[in-house]
mmCIF file of C-alpha atoms and ligand atoms in Angstrom:
data_model
loop_
_atom_site.group_PDB
_atom_site.id
_atom_site.type_symbol
_atom_site.label_atom_id
_atom_site.label_comp_id
_atom_site.label_asym_id
_atom_site.label_seq_id
_atom_site.Cartn_x
_atom_site.Cartn_y
_atom_site.Cartn_z
ATOM 1 C CA UNK A 1 -26.878 73.928 -15.255
ATOM 2 C CA UNK A 2 -25.513 70.411 -14.608
ATOM 3 C CA UNK A 3 -21.924 69.664 -15.595
ATOM 4 C CA UNK A 4 -21.112 66.344 -17.300
ATOM 5 C CA UNK A 5 -17.578 64.975 -17.750
ATOM 6 C CA UNK A 6 -17.440 63.135 -21.074
ATOM 7 C CA UNK A 7 -14.431 60.799 -21.275
ATOM 8 C CA UNK A 8 -13.516 59.987 -24.875
ATOM 9 C CA UNK A 9 -15.595 63.014 -25.875
ATOM 10 C CA UNK A 10 -13.636 63.916 -29.029
ATOM 11 C CA UNK A 11 -14.491 60.500 -30.569
ATOM 12 C CA UNK A 12 -17.272 59.406 -32.923
ATOM 13 C CA UNK A 13 -20.032 58.832 -30.353
ATOM 14 C CA UNK A 14 -18.550 61.258 -27.859
ATOM 15 C CA UNK A 15 -18.731 64.331 -30.137
ATOM 16 C CA UNK A 16 -22.356 63.527 -31.055
ATOM 17 C CA UNK A 17 -23.243 63.151 -27.384
ATOM 18 C CA UNK A 18 -21.503 66.446 -26.370
ATOM 19 C CA UNK A 19 -23.544 68.259 -29.009
ATOM 20 C CA UNK A 20 -26.750 66.624 -27.707
ATOM 21 C CA UNK A 21 -25.829 67.495 -24.086
ATOM 22 C CA UNK A 22 -25.157 71.141 -24.930
ATOM 23 C CA UNK A 23 -28.384 71.369 -26.892
ATOM 24 C CA UNK A 24 -30.188 70.029 -23.783
ATOM 25 C CA UNK A 25 -28.634 72.737 -21.537
ATOM 26 C CA UNK A 26 -25.871 70.689 -19.971
ATOM 27 C CA UNK A 27 -22.302 71.923 -19.588
ATOM 28 C CA UNK A 28 -19.895 69.404 -21.106
ATOM 29 C CA UNK A 29 -16.224 68.850 -20.198
ATOM 30 C CA UNK A 30 -14.194 66.535 -22.445
ATOM 31 C CA UNK A 31 -11.269 64.422 -21.272
ATOM 32 C CA UNK A 32 -9.541 62.503 -24.025
ATOM 33 C CA UNK A 33 -5.991 61.324 -24.897
ATOM 34 C CA UNK A 34 -6.645 61.857 -28.628
ATOM 35 C CA UNK A 35 -5.298 58.390 -29.410
ATOM 36 C CA UNK A 36 -8.165 57.722 -31.834
ATOM 37 C CA UNK A 37 -9.625 61.204 -32.353
ATOM 38 C CA UNK A 38 -8.657 64.759 -33.250
ATOM 39 C CA UNK A 39 -8.484 68.001 -31.243
ATOM 40 C CA UNK A 40 -10.328 69.797 -34.069
ATOM 41 C CA UNK A 41 -13.466 68.041 -32.773
ATOM 42 C CA UNK A 42 -13.727 70.976 -30.330
ATOM 43 C CA UNK A 43 -13.956 73.461 -33.260
ATOM 44 C CA UNK A 44 -16.485 71.281 -34.983
ATOM 45 C CA UNK A 45 -18.711 71.000 -31.847
ATOM 46 C CA UNK A 46 -18.455 74.789 -31.382
ATOM 47 C CA UNK A 47 -19.487 75.316 -35.022
ATOM 48 C CA UNK A 48 -22.666 73.240 -34.434
ATOM 49 C CA UNK A 49 -23.730 74.544 -31.041
ATOM 50 C CA UNK A 50 -21.814 77.781 -30.551
ATOM 51 C CA UNK A 51 -20.434 76.394 -27.312
ATOM 52 C CA UNK A 52 -16.836 75.244 -27.076
ATOM 53 C CA UNK A 53 -16.558 72.425 -24.483
ATOM 54 C CA UNK A 54 -13.811 72.604 -21.850
ATOM 55 C CA UNK A 55 -11.125 70.089 -22.751
ATOM 56 C CA UNK A 56 -8.241 68.361 -20.957
ATOM 57 C CA UNK A 57 -5.841 65.993 -22.707
ATOM 58 C CA UNK A 58 -5.588 63.073 -20.289
ATOM 59 C CA UNK A 59 -4.449 59.473 -20.301
ATOM 60 C CA UNK A 60 -7.307 58.327 -18.055
ATOM 61 C CA UNK A 61 -5.662 54.944 -17.541
ATOM 62 C CA UNK A 62 -2.913 56.819 -15.625
ATOM 63 C CA UNK A 63 -4.120 57.263 -12.031
ATOM 64 C CA UNK A 64 -2.248 60.505 -11.392
ATOM 65 C CA UNK A 65 -3.498 62.132 -14.579
ATOM 66 C CA UNK A 66 -7.032 61.021 -13.854
ATOM 67 C CA UNK A 67 -6.862 62.378 -10.292
ATOM 68 C CA UNK A 68 -5.550 65.670 -11.595
ATOM 69 C CA UNK A 69 -8.516 65.924 -13.999
ATOM 70 C CA UNK A 70 -11.020 65.480 -11.136
ATOM 71 C CA UNK A 71 -9.062 68.002 -8.994
ATOM 72 C CA UNK A 72 -9.105 70.506 -11.842
ATOM 73 C CA UNK A 73 -12.867 70.410 -12.459
ATOM 74 C CA UNK A 74 -14.545 70.543 -9.083
ATOM 75 C CA UNK A 75 -18.204 70.827 -10.055
ATOM 76 C CA UNK A 76 -18.857 67.626 -12.027
ATOM 77 C CA UNK A 77 -22.431 66.298 -11.563
ATOM 78 C CA UNK A 78 -22.148 63.174 -13.738
ATOM 79 C CA UNK A 79 -19.856 61.246 -16.020
ATOM 80 C CA UNK A 80 -20.384 59.664 -19.451
ATOM 81 C CA UNK A 81 -17.603 57.150 -20.034
ATOM 82 C CA UNK A 82 -16.739 56.465 -23.688
ATOM 83 C CA UNK A 83 -12.964 56.345 -23.314
ATOM 84 C CA UNK A 84 -11.698 52.852 -24.324
ATOM 85 C CA UNK A 85 -9.898 51.030 -27.078
ATOM 86 C CA UNK A 86 -12.556 49.496 -29.300
ATOM 87 C CA UNK A 87 -11.185 47.499 -32.204
ATOM 88 C CA UNK A 88 -12.239 43.831 -31.948
ATOM 89 C CA UNK A 89 -9.433 42.506 -34.119
ATOM 90 C CA UNK A 90 -6.730 44.619 -32.488
ATOM 91 C CA UNK A 91 -7.851 43.450 -29.075
ATOM 92 C CA UNK A 92 -7.037 39.862 -30.096
ATOM 93 C CA UNK A 93 -3.468 40.906 -30.965
ATOM 94 C CA UNK A 94 -2.995 43.187 -27.886
ATOM 95 C CA UNK A 95 -5.157 41.736 -25.027
ATOM 96 C CA UNK A 96 -3.003 43.047 -22.184
ATOM 97 C CA UNK A 97 -3.063 46.618 -23.559
ATOM 98 C CA UNK A 98 -6.845 46.396 -23.934
ATOM 99 C CA UNK A 99 -7.403 45.098 -20.382
ATOM 100 C CA UNK A 100 -4.964 47.626 -18.843
ATOM 101 C CA UNK A 101 -6.464 50.546 -20.804
ATOM 102 C CA UNK A 102 -10.156 49.823 -20.712
ATOM 103 C CA UNK A 103 -10.357 48.567 -17.142
ATOM 104 C CA UNK A 104 -7.812 51.089 -15.900
ATOM 105 C CA UNK A 105 -9.876 53.966 -17.224
ATOM 106 C CA UNK A 106 -13.063 52.731 -15.626
ATOM 107 C CA UNK A 107 -11.462 52.021 -12.282
ATOM 108 C CA UNK A 108 -9.679 55.399 -12.163
ATOM 109 C CA UNK A 109 -12.927 57.218 -13.090
ATOM 110 C CA UNK A 110 -14.929 55.302 -10.470
ATOM 111 C CA UNK A 111 -12.300 55.901 -7.757
ATOM 112 C CA UNK A 112 -12.408 59.642 -8.473
ATOM 113 C CA UNK A 113 -16.237 59.634 -8.523
ATOM 114 C CA UNK A 114 -16.138 58.099 -5.073
ATOM 115 C CA UNK A 115 -13.426 60.538 -3.912
ATOM 116 C CA UNK A 116 -15.385 63.577 -5.192
ATOM 117 C CA UNK A 117 -18.869 62.235 -4.342
ATOM 118 C CA UNK A 118 -20.032 62.235 -7.954
ATOM 119 C CA UNK A 119 -23.051 59.984 -8.095
ATOM 120 C CA UNK A 120 -23.967 59.272 -11.724
ATOM 121 C CA UNK A 121 -22.244 57.452 -14.603
ATOM 122 C CA UNK A 122 -23.574 56.509 -17.999
ATOM 123 C CA UNK A 123 -21.214 53.796 -19.349
ATOM 124 C CA UNK A 124 -20.626 52.777 -22.962
ATOM 125 C CA UNK A 125 -21.349 49.022 -23.200
ATOM 126 C CA UNK A 126 -22.002 46.912 -26.264
ATOM 127 C CA UNK A 127 -24.155 44.134 -27.705
ATOM 128 C CA UNK A 128 -20.881 42.328 -27.938
ATOM 129 C CA UNK A 129 -21.515 41.169 -24.358
ATOM 130 C CA UNK A 130 -24.206 38.821 -25.736
ATOM 131 C CA UNK A 131 -21.915 36.878 -28.057
ATOM 132 C CA UNK A 132 -23.748 34.792 -30.687
ATOM 133 C CA UNK A 133 -27.388 34.842 -29.523
ATOM 134 C CA UNK A 134 -29.464 31.634 -29.320
ATOM 135 C CA UNK A 135 -32.657 33.562 -29.866
ATOM 136 C CA UNK A 136 -33.568 36.900 -31.374
ATOM 137 C CA UNK A 137 -34.392 39.699 -30.820
ATOM 138 C CA UNK A 138 -32.041 40.291 -27.873
ATOM 139 C CA UNK A 139 -33.563 41.417 -24.573
ATOM 140 C CA UNK A 140 -31.602 42.918 -21.665
ATOM 141 C CA UNK A 141 -32.404 39.667 -19.856
ATOM 142 C CA UNK A 142 -30.767 37.578 -22.612
ATOM 143 C CA UNK A 143 -27.845 35.887 -20.839
ATOM 144 C CA UNK A 144 -24.430 37.096 -21.845
ATOM 145 C CA UNK A 145 -22.035 34.510 -23.279
ATOM 146 C CA UNK A 146 -18.320 33.941 -23.003
ATOM 147 C CA UNK A 147 -16.759 36.814 -25.022
ATOM 148 C CA UNK A 148 -15.336 36.102 -28.493
ATOM 149 C CA UNK A 149 -12.644 38.798 -28.078
ATOM 150 C CA UNK A 150 -10.739 40.634 -25.374
ATOM 151 C CA UNK A 151 -12.617 43.789 -26.497
ATOM 152 C CA UNK A 152 -15.947 42.141 -25.811
ATOM 153 C CA UNK A 153 -14.602 40.793 -22.535
ATOM 154 C CA UNK A 154 -13.588 44.297 -21.393
ATOM 155 C CA UNK A 155 -17.189 45.318 -21.982
ATOM 156 C CA UNK A 156 -18.445 42.413 -19.889
ATOM 157 C CA UNK A 157 -15.872 43.046 -17.107
ATOM 158 C CA UNK A 158 -16.891 46.744 -17.030
ATOM 159 C CA UNK A 159 -20.498 45.737 -16.359
ATOM 160 C CA UNK A 160 -19.351 43.410 -13.545
ATOM 161 C CA UNK A 161 -17.233 46.184 -12.039
ATOM 162 C CA UNK A 162 -20.200 48.580 -12.200
ATOM 163 C CA UNK A 163 -22.451 45.980 -10.547
ATOM 164 C CA UNK A 164 -20.237 45.572 -7.518
ATOM 165 C CA UNK A 165 -19.097 49.178 -7.347
ATOM 166 C CA UNK A 166 -22.595 50.624 -7.375
ATOM 167 C CA UNK A 167 -23.678 48.112 -4.707
ATOM 168 C CA UNK A 168 -21.039 49.334 -2.271
ATOM 169 C CA UNK A 169 -20.812 53.063 -2.979
ATOM 170 C CA UNK A 170 -23.415 55.727 -3.559
ATOM 171 C CA UNK A 171 -22.682 55.611 -7.293
ATOM 172 C CA UNK A 172 -25.580 54.919 -9.679
ATOM 173 C CA UNK A 173 -24.878 53.607 -13.166
ATOM 174 C CA UNK A 174 -26.628 53.064 -16.506
ATOM 175 C CA UNK A 175 -24.866 50.775 -19.032
ATOM 176 C CA UNK A 176 -26.009 51.365 -22.606
ATOM 177 C CA UNK A 177 -25.496 48.267 -24.749
ATOM 178 C CA UNK A 178 -24.952 49.786 -28.233
ATOM 179 C CA UNK A 179 -25.683 47.785 -31.305
ATOM 180 C CA UNK A 180 -23.931 49.134 -34.422
ATOM 181 C CA UNK A 181 -23.585 52.906 -34.447
ATOM 182 C CA UNK A 182 -23.218 54.445 -37.963
ATOM 183 C CA UNK A 183 -24.001 57.703 -39.724
ATOM 184 C CA UNK A 184 -23.151 61.323 -38.843
ATOM 185 C CA UNK A 185 -24.630 64.617 -37.691
ATOM 186 C CA UNK A 186 -26.716 66.381 -40.363
ATOM 187 C CA UNK A 187 -24.169 69.261 -40.391
ATOM 188 C CA UNK A 188 -21.510 66.803 -41.707
ATOM 189 C CA UNK A 189 -19.165 68.555 -39.240
ATOM 190 C CA UNK A 190 -18.764 65.492 -37.005
ATOM 191 C CA UNK A 191 -18.761 61.781 -37.868
ATOM 192 C CA UNK A 192 -16.814 58.552 -37.786
ATOM 193 C CA UNK A 193 -13.141 59.095 -38.667
ATOM 194 C CA UNK A 194 -11.139 56.002 -37.741
ATOM 195 C CA UNK A 195 -7.352 56.255 -37.741
ATOM 196 C CA UNK A 196 -5.839 54.098 -40.547
ATOM 197 C CA UNK A 197 -7.729 51.249 -42.200
ATOM 198 C CA UNK A 198 -11.275 51.171 -40.961
ATOM 199 C CA UNK A 199 -12.400 48.063 -39.026
ATOM 200 C CA UNK A 200 -16.072 48.888 -39.300
ATOM 201 C CA UNK A 201 -18.339 48.498 -42.314
ATOM 202 C CA UNK A 202 -19.697 51.987 -42.788
ATOM 203 C CA UNK A 203 -16.427 53.946 -42.995
ATOM 204 C CA UNK A 204 -15.072 51.256 -45.331
ATOM 205 C CA UNK A 205 -18.108 51.755 -47.611
ATOM 206 C CA UNK A 206 -17.820 55.565 -47.709
ATOM 207 C CA UNK A 207 -13.999 55.491 -48.167
ATOM 208 C CA UNK A 208 -14.487 53.039 -51.040
ATOM 209 C CA UNK A 209 -17.224 55.152 -52.608
ATOM 210 C CA UNK A 210 -15.081 58.310 -52.481
ATOM 211 C CA UNK A 211 -12.099 56.482 -54.039
ATOM 212 C CA UNK A 212 -9.822 56.195 -51.027
ATOM 213 C CA UNK A 213 -10.069 52.404 -51.222
ATOM 214 C CA UNK A 214 -10.334 50.232 -54.312
ATOM 215 C CA UNK A 215 -13.168 47.942 -53.232
ATOM 216 C CA UNK A 216 -15.152 46.852 -50.225
ATOM 217 C CA UNK A 217 -14.737 43.164 -49.347
ATOM 218 C CA UNK A 218 -17.902 41.595 -47.975
ATOM 219 C CA UNK A 219 -16.725 39.146 -45.344
ATOM 220 C CA UNK A 220 -18.620 36.045 -46.370
ATOM 221 C CA UNK A 221 -21.988 35.441 -48.094
ATOM 222 C CA UNK A 222 -22.433 31.790 -47.014
ATOM 223 C CA UNK A 223 -24.002 32.419 -43.615
ATOM 224 C CA UNK A 224 -27.415 31.062 -42.580
ATOM 225 C CA UNK A 225 -29.169 34.345 -43.409
ATOM 226 C CA UNK A 226 -31.581 35.282 -46.245
ATOM 227 C CA UNK A 227 -28.823 36.733 -48.493
ATOM 228 C CA UNK A 228 -25.921 34.844 -46.885
ATOM 229 C CA UNK A 229 -24.306 37.951 -45.288
ATOM 230 C CA UNK A 230 -24.235 38.816 -41.526
ATOM 231 C CA UNK A 231 -27.080 40.733 -39.969
ATOM 232 C CA UNK A 232 -26.664 43.642 -37.519
ATOM 233 C CA UNK A 233 -28.856 46.248 -35.812
ATOM 234 C CA UNK A 234 -27.470 49.499 -37.262
ATOM 235 C CA UNK A 235 -28.402 52.614 -35.330
ATOM 236 C CA UNK A 236 -27.864 56.287 -36.246
ATOM 237 C CA UNK A 237 -25.232 57.826 -33.978
ATOM 238 C CA UNK A 238 -27.536 60.825 -33.361
ATOM 239 C CA UNK A 239 -30.231 58.517 -31.998
ATOM 240 C CA UNK A 240 -27.583 56.853 -29.879
ATOM 241 C CA UNK A 241 -26.285 60.169 -28.523
ATOM 242 C CA UNK A 242 -29.861 61.091 -27.530
ATOM 243 C CA UNK A 243 -30.060 57.933 -25.401
ATOM 244 C CA UNK A 244 -27.089 59.125 -23.336
ATOM 245 C CA UNK A 245 -28.690 62.496 -22.592
ATOM 246 C CA UNK A 246 -32.009 60.854 -21.669
ATOM 247 C CA UNK A 247 -30.088 58.499 -19.352
ATOM 248 C CA UNK A 248 -28.464 61.492 -17.594
ATOM 249 C CA UNK A 249 -31.887 63.177 -17.286
ATOM 250 C CA UNK A 250 -33.191 59.974 -15.666
ATOM 251 C CA UNK A 251 -30.618 60.270 -12.894
ATOM 252 C CA UNK A 252 -31.322 63.925 -12.130
ATOM 253 C CA UNK A 253 -35.102 63.196 -12.101
ATOM 254 C CA UNK A 254 -34.405 60.343 -9.653
ATOM 255 C CA UNK A 255 -36.208 57.952 -11.962
ATOM 256 C CA UNK A 256 -33.549 55.223 -11.979
ATOM 257 C CA UNK A 257 -34.901 52.076 -10.336
ATOM 258 C CA UNK A 258 -31.699 50.229 -9.523
ATOM 259 C CA UNK A 259 -28.082 51.006 -8.695
ATOM 260 C CA UNK A 260 -27.141 49.672 -12.151
ATOM 261 C CA UNK A 261 -29.501 49.543 -15.141
ATOM 262 C CA UNK A 262 -28.895 48.107 -18.611
ATOM 263 C CA UNK A 263 -30.578 49.208 -21.855
ATOM 264 C CA UNK A 264 -30.262 47.840 -25.368
ATOM 265 C CA UNK A 265 -29.750 50.781 -27.657
ATOM 266 C CA UNK A 266 -30.612 49.614 -31.161
ATOM 267 C CA UNK A 267 -33.484 50.083 -33.608
ATOM 268 C CA UNK A 268 -34.996 46.599 -33.307
ATOM 269 C CA UNK A 269 -34.302 46.028 -37.050
ATOM 270 C CA UNK A 270 -31.712 43.623 -38.423
ATOM 271 C CA UNK A 271 -30.040 44.497 -41.740
ATOM 272 C CA UNK A 272 -27.503 42.430 -43.680
ATOM 273 C CA UNK A 273 -24.288 43.709 -45.172
ATOM 274 C CA UNK A 274 -25.851 43.621 -48.659
ATOM 275 C CA UNK A 275 -28.878 45.553 -47.256
ATOM 276 C CA UNK A 276 -26.521 48.286 -46.109
ATOM 277 C CA UNK A 277 -24.751 48.375 -49.458
ATOM 278 C CA UNK A 278 -28.099 48.621 -51.281
ATOM 279 C CA UNK A 279 -29.249 51.327 -48.881
ATOM 280 C CA UNK A 280 -26.067 53.292 -49.480
ATOM 281 C CA UNK A 281 -26.463 53.024 -53.322
ATOM 282 C CA UNK A 282 -30.151 53.976 -53.050
ATOM 283 C CA UNK A 283 -29.691 56.907 -50.666
ATOM 284 C CA UNK A 284 -26.618 58.417 -52.329
ATOM 285 C CA UNK A 285 -27.021 57.345 -55.994
ATOM 286 C CA UNK A 286 -23.391 56.176 -55.819
ATOM 287 C CA UNK A 287 -22.545 52.701 -57.118
ATOM 288 C CA UNK A 288 -20.362 50.783 -54.686
ATOM 289 C CA UNK A 289 -17.518 48.504 -55.873
ATOM 290 C CA UNK A 290 -17.526 45.445 -53.705
ATOM 291 C CA UNK A 291 -16.411 41.816 -53.846
ATOM 292 C CA UNK A 292 -17.359 38.782 -51.780
ATOM 293 C CA UNK A 293 -14.439 37.518 -49.709
ATOM 294 C CA UNK A 294 -13.854 34.983 -46.928
ATOM 295 C CA UNK A 295 -15.596 35.181 -43.558
ATOM 296 C CA UNK A 296 -14.020 37.326 -40.830
ATOM 297 C CA UNK A 297 -12.900 35.498 -37.664
ATOM 298 C CA UNK A 298 -15.153 36.128 -34.707
ATOM 299 C CA UNK A 299 -18.088 37.605 -36.575
ATOM 300 C CA UNK A 300 -21.496 37.030 -35.002
ATOM 301 C CA UNK A 301 -23.884 35.767 -37.701
ATOM 302 C CA UNK A 302 -26.999 37.736 -36.800
ATOM 303 C CA UNK A 303 -27.960 40.040 -33.905
ATOM 304 C CA UNK A 304 -30.579 42.665 -33.394
ATOM 305 C CA UNK A 305 -32.225 44.288 -30.356
ATOM 306 C CA UNK A 306 -35.538 44.093 -28.617
ATOM 307 C CA UNK A 307 -35.731 47.794 -27.703
ATOM 308 C CA UNK A 308 -39.070 47.699 -25.798
ATOM 309 C CA UNK A 309 -37.410 48.135 -22.379
ATOM 310 C CA UNK A 310 -35.553 51.340 -23.388
ATOM 311 C CA UNK A 311 -38.764 52.620 -25.008
ATOM 312 C CA UNK A 312 -40.829 51.888 -21.890
ATOM 313 C CA UNK A 313 -38.322 52.918 -19.195
ATOM 314 C CA UNK A 314 -36.359 55.661 -20.895
ATOM 315 C CA UNK A 315 -39.093 56.876 -23.224
ATOM 316 C CA UNK A 316 -36.444 56.600 -25.956
ATOM 317 C CA UNK A 317 -36.810 55.185 -29.440
ATOM 318 C CA UNK A 318 -34.527 55.351 -32.465
ATOM 319 C CA UNK A 319 -36.011 57.630 -35.091
ATOM 320 C CA UNK A 320 -33.742 57.445 -38.156
ATOM 321 C CA UNK A 321 -33.937 55.013 -41.065
ATOM 322 C CA UNK A 322 -31.103 52.985 -42.562
ATOM 323 C CA UNK A 323 -31.166 55.271 -45.683
ATOM 324 C CA UNK A 324 -30.773 58.329 -43.456
ATOM 325 C CA UNK A 325 -27.850 56.603 -41.733
ATOM 326 C CA UNK A 326 -26.051 55.744 -44.962
ATOM 327 C CA UNK A 327 -26.741 59.118 -46.607
ATOM 328 C CA UNK A 328 -25.446 61.033 -43.564
ATOM 329 C CA UNK A 329 -22.290 58.880 -43.520
ATOM 330 C CA UNK A 330 -21.737 59.782 -47.169
ATOM 331 C CA UNK A 331 -22.292 63.509 -46.603
ATOM 332 C CA UNK A 332 -19.697 63.379 -43.786
ATOM 333 C CA UNK A 333 -17.203 61.520 -45.971
ATOM 334 C CA UNK A 334 -17.654 64.083 -48.780
ATOM 335 C CA UNK A 335 -17.146 66.974 -46.301
ATOM 336 C CA UNK A 336 -13.883 65.502 -44.966
HETATM 337 C C1 WQD B 401 -20.409 44.772 -39.399
HETATM 338 C C2 WQD B 401 -20.665 43.729 -40.497
HETATM 339 C C3 WQD B 401 -18.750 42.376 -40.953
HETATM 340 C C4 WQD B 401 -16.212 45.473 -42.703
HETATM 341 C C5 WQD B 401 -18.030 45.833 -33.927
HETATM 342 C C6 WQD B 401 -17.978 45.625 -32.433
HETATM 343 C C7 WQD B 401 -19.094 46.435 -31.788
HETATM 344 C C8 WQD B 401 -18.867 47.884 -32.155
HETATM 345 C C9 WQD B 401 -18.971 47.999 -33.685
HETATM 346 C C10 WQD B 401 -17.246 49.508 -31.441
HETATM 347 C C11 WQD B 401 -20.004 42.388 -40.159
HETATM 348 C C12 WQD B 401 -19.117 43.195 -42.162
HETATM 349 C C13 WQD B 401 -17.271 44.830 -42.087
HETATM 350 C C14 WQD B 401 -15.848 45.139 -43.995
HETATM 351 C C15 WQD B 401 -17.625 43.554 -44.055
HETATM 352 N N1 WQD B 401 -17.611 48.260 -31.704
HETATM 353 N N2 WQD B 401 -17.959 43.862 -42.785
HETATM 354 N N3 WQD B 401 -16.603 44.202 -44.680
HETATM 355 O O1 WQD B 401 -18.155 43.658 -35.979
HETATM 356 O O2 WQD B 401 -20.656 44.072 -35.983
HETATM 357 O O3 WQD B 401 -19.226 45.296 -34.363
HETATM 358 O O4 WQD B 401 -17.979 47.174 -34.267
HETATM 359 O O5 WQD B 401 -17.936 50.492 -31.404
HETATM 360 O O6 WQD B 401 -19.032 46.252 -30.417
HETATM 361 O O7 WQD B 401 -18.150 44.287 -32.127
HETATM 362 O O8 WQD B 401 -19.107 45.875 -36.754
HETATM 363 O O9 WQD B 401 -18.832 47.244 -38.788
HETATM 364 O O10 WQD B 401 -16.934 45.648 -38.096
HETATM 365 O O11 WQD B 401 -19.071 44.728 -39.046
HETATM 366 O O12 WQD B 401 -18.291 42.673 -44.693
HETATM 367 O O13 WQD B 401 -14.900 45.714 -44.638
HETATM 368 O O14 WQD B 401 -20.009 44.165 -41.686
HETATM 369 O O15 WQD B 401 -18.358 41.042 -41.354
HETATM 370 O O16 WQD B 401 -20.884 41.382 -40.666
HETATM 371 P P1 WQD B 401 -19.281 44.588 -35.807
HETATM 372 P P2 WQD B 401 -18.424 45.941 -38.208
#
């Protein structure tokens, strides 16, 4: 049984990936500082799989704490690195904290992987590295652009660090460039639970629908898109979790073809904000109260993935529809 250290494993994508790892026969260890997640994620994971993951509360950006983590768990075979601050807007207000935290975590993790001769890392990257695309759909070969936020820049810097680190150590890496993860596990025991006011669209929709918020504001309907609202490639978090497990399998089967590989993890479909609202109302039967407001600074107008490389190389393809995503998000919100 291979043992995988999942940093940020009590978070939205982390919990779903730990469940998928355990269901695939991996042993998962979670390291998290609980700054944007809750310790009861461990109970929720155990309720789904019957297996309670080992857990250590760690500030991974602190070198000593990170070293202690890797000294505590000797038999780690691979790492999945989710741990990072991830709010685009907040990163513009607190750039130094974002660089210190996100880069510090990655560097401490890589230093310990080298120290303990751990060879494999799957890293959480983002379509944010592409900026506003000149052509669509986005391929892995689409050139990245100057970031529009410190958050996006930390994702770009992480890929550069992985490039040079894997070329000079025995470490092999896969960077998964997520598009927009939404939805929740069918059990409604795990899902997206942002602290405070949600930044992202889906939790704002479900919190409005359940009455926690008065109305959703659609950030602009005067863009150059069919209905005027921004287009994104929304992907079900369960499909996204599966891509991480398949990436780890790729390492242990020695199928990886380069020290660092990138994969776009999306569905290949672009949906507008109004499409998501219509899907939510269709799949749940709940009418959503929304108004059209001003554009949000830094929003990309339209972006969706060309997923053919991940399908060919990883043998992975997103399975779930937008209606399944919005309904699962609603079931999770109701269960909270
Ligand atoms: C989606 C669309 C908004 C809220 C960011 C990061 C990405 C990833 C996901 C972390 C946009 C519109 C939103 C609202 C709205 N980060 N919207 N009203 O900005 O595409 O991606 O979050 O995992 O790396 O860049 O996601 O959900 O914030 O926005 O109209 O109240 O919904 O304008 O068009 P985004 P989002």
